[in-house]
Amino acid sequence: MTTVTDLVAEAAALDAADPLAHKRNEFDLDAGVAYFDGNSLGAPPKHVADRVAAVVREQWGGRLIRSWSEGWWEAPVRVGERIAPLVGAAPGQLVVADSTSVNLFKALVAATRLRPGRDEILVDADTFPTDGYIADEVARLTGRTVRRVVAEDMPREAGERTAVALINHVDYVTGRAHDMATLTGALHRTGALVLWDLCHSVGALPVEVDAAGVDLAVGCTYKFLNGGPGAPAFLYVATKWLDGFEQPLAGWAGDSDPFAMRGAYEANAGIARGRAGTPDILSLLALDAALDVWDGVDRGLLRAKGLALGEFFFRCADELLDGATIATPRDEDRGHQISVIDEDAAKTMAALIERGVIGDFRPPNVLRFGLAPLYTTYGEVLRAVTTLRELRHRNDESDSGIGGK
């Protein structure tokens, strides 16, 4: 039987051999806290605060409005080019602007326009709520209907009426990862476009949108990309669709000549047509600074460590949490989070946080532990599981059901 002492030694050995271990030193993390919520809000890289202060002092304060013509205006596309390699996109297809919800609205409306005569939008039945809300409103505004379908069933459910299918790459509750290339190819054979939500995969999985033939994608930057609270999202439009990408928010920032002040809108010829209004420069440049931590990171190593952290979590849970139910797949069809079923998840997570293990929960009964390969350690994984075990033992008499079904 494996003991806690054995697992402590194993965690130490794994951390010592971790080729990404040095990256943790680039983040501003409390040494007394084990942080497992990077899948909701990534930890801040240490240099971001000074960089943002310099933007305020030197660019906003020192250059004032001149900064717009000294790099600010072009920043959405420039920062987009930094994210593009992390999702496997060639240059010219990704722009950083607005929020995920706003970009979903743009992309869904544009997709219906690219598929005239098709009146149906398929939505991943297990989608993050905002995706479904936006799809419902797009359908109401464009005269389409929405049908919610399990992602793996979409290819056989799609037909000649289907304009676009909206799928989350990684399920936000269970952490399950869907096969992007297979689903995209199968849906294309029905004539439908495919829009992927990458919020829980960018910065975790080695996403390959170009290789998979993805049409459109959106994603946030404040989770695994560590862009900061409210950091702007991104929009990907495959090159083959750029000329026909007619988004509904035809704001001045997406115009071919924003400062011409014409009376009629003319869309930019490139990915900048995905922009709408004036960019949030402070948040955008904070993101730009945060992306420095990705310089030189091997995405293969990133994925390997994310999977290994999950494997170690499973191993610790099997040894120390007898009877625990884990919703996350144990094979490689998963992202970088582990979801543990708990009958009183809100109370349990609050108790974990009090003890310095910060994750989150999703109603009604899921504890989520995000595994950010750039800074999560194997020792912290063991700490999360041993703390769960301590709570479970303390609450046995009150039948709290930690780890129960």
Coordinates of C-alpha atoms in Angstrom, one line a residue:
M1 CA 0.0 0.0 0.0
T2 CA 1.3 3.5 -0.9
T3 CA 1.6 5.8 2.0
V4 CA 1.5 9.6 2.2
T5 CA 5.2 9.5 2.9
D6 CA 5.7 7.6 -0.4
L7 CA 3.6 10.1 -2.3
V8 CA 5.6 13.0 -0.8
A9 CA 8.8 11.5 -2.0
E10 CA 7.2 10.8 -5.4
A11 CA 6.0 14.4 -5.7
A12 CA 9.4 15.7 -4.8
A13 CA 11.1 13.6 -7.4
L14 CA 8.6 14.6 -10.1
D15 CA 9.1 18.3 -9.2
A16 CA 12.8 17.9 -9.3
A17 CA 12.7 16.4 -12.8
D18 CA 10.1 18.8 -14.2
P19 CA 11.6 20.6 -17.3
L20 CA 9.1 23.5 -16.8
A21 CA 9.8 24.0 -13.0
H22 CA 11.8 27.2 -13.7
K23 CA 8.7 28.9 -15.1
R24 CA 7.1 29.0 -11.7
N25 CA 9.6 31.6 -10.6
E26 CA 8.2 34.0 -13.2
F27 CA 4.9 34.2 -11.4
D28 CA 3.8 36.2 -8.4
L29 CA 2.4 33.5 -6.2
D30 CA 2.0 33.3 -2.4
A31 CA 4.3 30.6 -1.1
G32 CA 1.7 29.5 1.4
V33 CA -1.1 29.0 -1.1
A34 CA -1.7 26.1 -3.5
Y35 CA -3.4 27.8 -6.5
F36 CA -5.8 25.6 -8.6
D37 CA -8.0 28.2 -10.2
G38 CA -5.9 29.2 -13.1
N39 CA -8.7 27.8 -15.3
S40 CA -10.8 30.7 -14.1
L41 CA -8.1 33.4 -13.4
G42 CA -4.5 32.8 -14.2
A43 CA -1.7 33.9 -11.8
P44 CA 0.1 37.1 -12.6
P45 CA 3.6 37.0 -14.1
K46 CA 5.9 39.0 -11.9
H47 CA 6.9 41.6 -14.5
V48 CA 3.4 42.6 -15.5
A49 CA 2.8 45.1 -12.7
D50 CA 6.0 47.1 -13.6
R51 CA 5.1 46.9 -17.3
V52 CA 1.6 48.3 -16.7
A53 CA 3.0 51.0 -14.5
A54 CA 5.4 52.0 -17.3
V55 CA 2.5 52.2 -19.7
V56 CA 0.7 54.5 -17.4
R57 CA 3.7 56.7 -16.6
E58 CA 5.5 56.7 -19.9
Q59 CA 2.9 56.1 -22.6
W60 CA -0.3 57.5 -21.2
G61 CA 1.4 60.1 -19.0
G62 CA 4.5 60.9 -21.0
R63 CA 3.2 60.6 -24.6
L64 CA -0.5 61.2 -24.0
I65 CA -2.6 61.0 -27.1
R66 CA 0.5 60.5 -29.3
S67 CA 0.7 56.9 -28.0
W68 CA -2.2 56.0 -30.3
S69 CA 0.0 56.4 -33.3
E70 CA 3.0 54.9 -31.5
G71 CA 1.7 51.4 -31.2
W72 CA -1.6 51.5 -29.3
W73 CA -3.9 51.4 -32.4
E74 CA -2.2 48.4 -33.9
A75 CA -2.0 46.5 -30.6
P76 CA -5.1 44.3 -31.1
V77 CA -3.6 42.7 -34.2
R78 CA 0.0 42.7 -32.9
V79 CA -1.0 40.9 -29.6
G80 CA -3.2 38.6 -31.6
E81 CA -0.1 37.5 -33.6
R82 CA 1.5 36.5 -30.3
I83 CA -1.4 34.3 -29.3
A84 CA -1.7 32.7 -32.8
P85 CA 1.1 30.2 -32.4
L86 CA -0.5 29.0 -29.1
V87 CA -3.6 27.9 -31.1
G88 CA -1.8 26.7 -34.2
A89 CA -2.8 29.7 -36.4
A90 CA -0.8 31.2 -39.2
P91 CA -0.4 35.0 -39.1
G92 CA -3.2 37.2 -40.1
Q93 CA -6.1 35.3 -38.7
L94 CA -6.4 36.3 -35.0
V95 CA -7.2 39.6 -33.3
V96 CA -7.6 40.5 -29.7
A97 CA -10.7 42.6 -29.0
D98 CA -13.7 42.8 -26.7
S99 CA -14.9 39.9 -24.6
T100 CA -15.6 36.3 -25.4
S101 CA -19.3 36.9 -25.4
V102 CA -19.0 39.8 -27.8
N103 CA -16.7 37.8 -30.1
L104 CA -19.2 34.8 -30.0
F105 CA -21.9 37.2 -31.2
K106 CA -19.8 38.5 -34.0
A107 CA -18.7 35.0 -35.1
L108 CA -22.1 33.4 -35.0
V109 CA -23.8 36.1 -36.9
A110 CA -21.0 36.1 -39.5
A111 CA -21.4 32.3 -39.8
T112 CA -25.1 32.5 -40.5
R113 CA -24.3 35.1 -43.3
L114 CA -21.7 32.7 -44.7
R115 CA -24.3 30.0 -44.9
P116 CA -27.4 31.7 -46.3
G117 CA -30.5 29.5 -46.5
R118 CA -29.5 27.3 -43.5
D119 CA -31.6 28.2 -40.6
E120 CA -30.2 26.1 -37.7
I121 CA -27.5 26.7 -35.1
L122 CA -26.2 23.6 -33.2
V123 CA -24.9 24.3 -29.7
D124 CA -22.9 22.0 -27.5
A125 CA -25.4 20.7 -25.0
D126 CA -22.9 21.0 -22.2
T127 CA -21.7 24.4 -23.2
F128 CA -20.6 27.2 -20.9
P129 CA -23.9 29.2 -20.3
T130 CA -22.8 32.4 -22.2
D131 CA -22.4 30.4 -25.4
G132 CA -25.9 29.2 -25.2
Y133 CA -27.3 32.6 -24.3
I134 CA -25.5 34.3 -27.2
A135 CA -26.6 31.6 -29.6
D136 CA -30.2 32.0 -28.5
E137 CA -30.1 35.8 -29.1
V138 CA -28.4 35.4 -32.5
A139 CA -31.1 33.0 -33.5
R140 CA -33.8 35.4 -32.4
L141 CA -32.2 38.3 -34.3
T142 CA -31.5 36.3 -37.5
G143 CA -34.5 34.1 -37.7
R144 CA -32.6 30.9 -37.0
T145 CA -33.3 28.2 -34.5
V146 CA -31.0 26.7 -31.9
R147 CA -30.7 23.0 -31.2
R148 CA -28.6 21.7 -28.3
V149 CA -26.8 18.5 -29.1
V150 CA -24.1 16.6 -27.3
A151 CA -20.8 17.5 -29.1
E152 CA -20.0 13.9 -30.2
D153 CA -23.5 13.5 -31.7
M154 CA -23.3 16.7 -33.8
P155 CA -22.0 15.1 -37.1
R156 CA -25.0 12.8 -37.3
E157 CA -27.4 15.4 -36.1
A158 CA -26.3 18.1 -38.5
G159 CA -27.9 18.4 -41.9
E160 CA -28.6 20.7 -44.8
R161 CA -30.3 23.1 -42.4
T162 CA -27.3 23.5 -40.2
A163 CA -25.4 26.8 -40.7
V164 CA -22.9 26.5 -37.8
A165 CA -22.0 24.2 -34.9
L166 CA -20.7 25.9 -31.7
I167 CA -18.5 23.6 -29.5
N168 CA -16.4 24.0 -26.4
H169 CA -13.0 22.4 -26.9
V170 CA -12.8 21.5 -23.2
D171 CA -15.9 21.0 -21.1
Y172 CA -15.8 23.6 -18.3
V173 CA -17.4 21.2 -15.7
T174 CA -15.8 17.8 -16.3
G175 CA -12.6 18.9 -18.1
R176 CA -13.3 16.6 -21.0
A177 CA -11.6 17.5 -24.2
H178 CA -13.3 17.0 -27.6
D179 CA -11.5 15.8 -30.7
M180 CA -11.3 19.1 -32.7
A181 CA -10.0 17.7 -36.0
T182 CA -12.4 14.8 -36.1
L183 CA -15.5 16.8 -35.2
T184 CA -14.6 19.6 -37.5
G185 CA -14.0 17.3 -40.5
A186 CA -17.3 15.4 -39.9
L187 CA -19.3 18.6 -39.6
H188 CA -17.8 20.0 -42.7
R189 CA -19.1 17.0 -44.6
T190 CA -22.6 18.2 -43.8
G191 CA -21.8 21.6 -45.1
A192 CA -21.9 23.3 -41.7
L193 CA -19.3 25.7 -40.4
V194 CA -17.7 25.0 -37.0
L195 CA -17.0 27.6 -34.3
W196 CA -14.8 26.5 -31.4
D197 CA -14.7 28.0 -27.9
L198 CA -11.1 27.7 -26.8
C199 CA -11.5 29.3 -23.3
H200 CA -10.5 26.2 -21.4
S201 CA -7.9 24.9 -23.8
V202 CA -5.7 27.9 -25.0
G203 CA -2.6 27.9 -22.9
A204 CA -3.2 24.3 -21.8
L205 CA -3.7 22.0 -24.8
P206 CA -1.6 22.2 -28.0
V207 CA -4.5 23.5 -30.1
E208 CA -4.1 23.3 -33.9
V209 CA -6.9 25.3 -35.5
D210 CA -5.3 25.6 -39.0
A211 CA -4.4 21.9 -39.1
A212 CA -7.9 20.9 -38.0
G213 CA -9.6 23.1 -40.6
V214 CA -11.4 25.2 -38.1
D215 CA -13.5 28.0 -39.5
L216 CA -13.9 30.3 -36.5
A217 CA -12.8 30.3 -32.9
V218 CA -13.0 32.5 -29.9
G219 CA -11.2 32.4 -26.5
C220 CA -10.5 34.3 -23.4
T221 CA -7.0 35.3 -22.2
Y222 CA -7.4 35.6 -18.4
K223 CA -7.4 31.9 -17.7
F224 CA -4.3 29.8 -18.7
L225 CA -2.9 32.8 -20.7
N226 CA -2.7 34.8 -17.4
G227 CA -3.8 38.1 -19.0
G228 CA -5.4 39.4 -15.9
P229 CA -9.1 40.0 -14.7
G230 CA -11.2 41.2 -17.6
A231 CA -8.4 40.8 -20.2
P232 CA -9.7 41.1 -23.7
A233 CA -10.6 38.0 -25.6
F234 CA -9.6 36.9 -29.1
L235 CA -11.3 36.0 -32.4
Y236 CA -9.9 33.7 -35.0
V237 CA -11.2 33.7 -38.6
A238 CA -9.7 31.2 -41.0
T239 CA -8.0 32.9 -44.0
K240 CA -10.5 31.4 -46.4
W241 CA -13.4 33.2 -44.7
L242 CA -11.9 36.6 -44.1
D243 CA -13.2 38.2 -47.3
G244 CA -16.7 37.0 -46.5
F245 CA -16.6 37.6 -42.8
E246 CA -19.3 40.2 -42.2
Q247 CA -19.7 40.7 -38.5
P248 CA -22.7 42.6 -37.1
L249 CA -20.8 45.1 -35.0
A250 CA -19.4 47.3 -37.7
G251 CA -17.7 49.8 -35.5
W252 CA -15.0 52.2 -36.5
A253 CA -12.1 50.1 -35.3
G254 CA -12.9 47.5 -37.9
D255 CA -13.1 50.0 -40.8
S256 CA -10.5 49.9 -43.5
D257 CA -9.5 53.5 -42.7
P258 CA -10.9 54.3 -39.2
F259 CA -9.6 57.9 -39.3
A260 CA -11.1 58.8 -42.6
M261 CA -14.4 59.4 -40.8
R262 CA -16.5 58.4 -43.8
G263 CA -20.2 58.2 -43.6
A264 CA -20.3 54.5 -44.8
Y265 CA -18.5 51.6 -43.3
E266 CA -16.0 49.7 -45.3
A267 CA -14.6 46.6 -43.6
N268 CA -10.8 46.2 -43.2
A269 CA -9.4 43.7 -45.7
G270 CA -7.7 41.7 -43.0
I271 CA -8.4 40.3 -39.5
A272 CA -8.8 43.8 -38.1
R273 CA -12.3 43.6 -39.5
G274 CA -13.0 41.6 -36.4
R275 CA -12.6 44.7 -34.2
A276 CA -15.5 46.9 -33.2
G277 CA -14.7 49.8 -30.8
T278 CA -11.7 51.4 -29.2
P279 CA -9.5 48.8 -27.5
D280 CA -9.0 48.7 -23.7
I281 CA -5.3 49.6 -23.9
L282 CA -4.3 49.0 -20.2
S283 CA -5.8 45.5 -20.2
L284 CA -4.5 44.8 -23.7
L285 CA -0.9 45.8 -22.8
A286 CA -1.1 43.9 -19.5
L287 CA -1.9 40.8 -21.6
D288 CA 0.9 41.6 -24.0
A289 CA 3.3 41.7 -21.1
A290 CA 1.9 38.4 -19.6
L291 CA 2.4 36.6 -22.9
D292 CA 6.2 37.0 -22.4
V293 CA 6.1 33.9 -20.1
W294 CA 5.3 31.8 -23.2
D295 CA 8.4 32.8 -25.0
G296 CA 10.3 29.6 -25.7
V297 CA 7.8 27.2 -24.1
D298 CA 7.5 23.9 -25.9
R299 CA 3.8 23.1 -26.2
G300 CA 4.6 19.4 -26.2
L301 CA 6.2 19.7 -22.8
L302 CA 3.3 21.8 -21.6
R303 CA 0.8 19.1 -22.6
A304 CA 2.9 16.3 -21.2
K305 CA 3.2 18.1 -17.8
G306 CA -0.5 18.9 -17.8
L307 CA -1.4 15.2 -18.3
A308 CA 1.2 14.1 -15.8
L309 CA -0.2 16.4 -13.1
G310 CA -3.6 14.9 -13.8
E311 CA -2.2 11.4 -13.6
F312 CA -0.6 12.2 -10.3
F313 CA -3.9 13.7 -9.0
F314 CA -5.7 10.5 -10.0
R315 CA -3.0 8.4 -8.2
C316 CA -3.2 10.4 -5.0
A317 CA -7.0 10.3 -5.0
D318 CA -7.1 6.6 -5.6
E319 CA -4.7 6.0 -2.7
L320 CA -6.0 8.6 -0.2
L321 CA -9.7 9.3 -1.1
D322 CA -11.4 5.9 -1.0
G323 CA -14.6 6.0 -2.9
A324 CA -14.0 9.4 -4.5
T325 CA -15.9 10.0 -7.8
I326 CA -13.9 11.9 -10.4
A327 CA -15.9 13.3 -13.4
T328 CA -12.8 14.0 -15.5
P329 CA -11.8 11.3 -18.0
R330 CA -8.7 9.4 -17.1
D331 CA -7.4 9.0 -20.6
E332 CA -6.0 11.8 -22.7
D333 CA -9.4 13.1 -23.7
R334 CA -9.2 15.8 -21.0
G335 CA -8.0 19.3 -20.5
H336 CA -5.9 20.5 -17.5
Q337 CA -8.4 20.3 -14.7
I338 CA -9.7 17.6 -12.4
S339 CA -13.3 17.6 -11.3
V340 CA -14.2 15.8 -8.1
I341 CA -17.8 15.1 -7.2
D342 CA -18.8 16.3 -3.8
E343 CA -22.3 16.5 -2.3
D344 CA -21.6 19.8 -0.6
A345 CA -19.2 21.3 -3.1
A346 CA -19.6 25.0 -2.1
K347 CA -19.0 24.3 1.6
T348 CA -16.1 21.9 0.9
M349 CA -14.3 24.4 -1.5
A350 CA -14.7 27.2 1.1
A351 CA -13.0 24.9 3.7
L352 CA -10.2 24.1 1.2
I353 CA -9.7 27.8 0.5
E354 CA -9.5 28.5 4.3
R355 CA -6.6 25.9 4.4
G356 CA -4.8 27.6 1.5
V357 CA -5.9 25.3 -1.3
I358 CA -7.7 27.5 -3.8
G359 CA -9.8 25.9 -6.4
D360 CA -13.5 26.5 -7.3
F361 CA -16.8 24.7 -7.6
R362 CA -19.6 24.4 -10.1
P363 CA -23.2 23.8 -9.0
P364 CA -24.5 21.5 -8.0
N365 CA -21.7 19.2 -6.8
V366 CA -18.3 19.7 -8.7
L367 CA -15.0 20.7 -7.1
R368 CA -12.6 21.9 -9.9
F369 CA -8.9 21.9 -9.6
G370 CA -7.1 23.7 -12.5
L371 CA -3.7 22.4 -13.4
A372 CA -1.6 25.2 -14.9
P373 CA 1.6 23.5 -16.2
L374 CA 3.7 26.7 -16.0
Y375 CA 3.3 27.0 -12.2
T376 CA 1.4 24.1 -10.7
T377 CA 3.6 21.6 -8.8
Y378 CA 3.2 17.9 -8.0
G379 CA 3.7 18.8 -4.4
E380 CA 0.7 21.1 -4.6
V381 CA -1.4 18.4 -6.2
L382 CA -0.6 16.1 -3.2
R383 CA -1.5 18.9 -0.8
A384 CA -4.9 19.3 -2.5
V385 CA -5.7 15.7 -2.1
T386 CA -4.4 15.3 1.5
T387 CA -6.4 18.4 2.5
L388 CA -9.5 16.9 0.9
R389 CA -8.9 13.7 2.9
E390 CA -8.5 15.7 6.2
L391 CA -11.8 17.4 5.5
R392 CA -13.4 14.1 4.7
H393 CA -12.3 12.5 7.9
R394 CA -13.4 15.5 9.9
N395 CA -16.9 15.4 8.4
D396 CA -17.4 11.6 8.5
E397 CA -19.5 11.9 11.6
S398 CA -21.8 14.5 10.0
D399 CA -22.1 12.4 6.8
S400 CA -20.9 15.3 4.6
G401 CA -20.5 13.0 1.7
I402 CA -17.2 14.4 0.4
G403 CA -16.2 12.3 -2.5
G404 CA -19.6 10.6 -2.6
K405 CA -22.0 10.3 -5.5

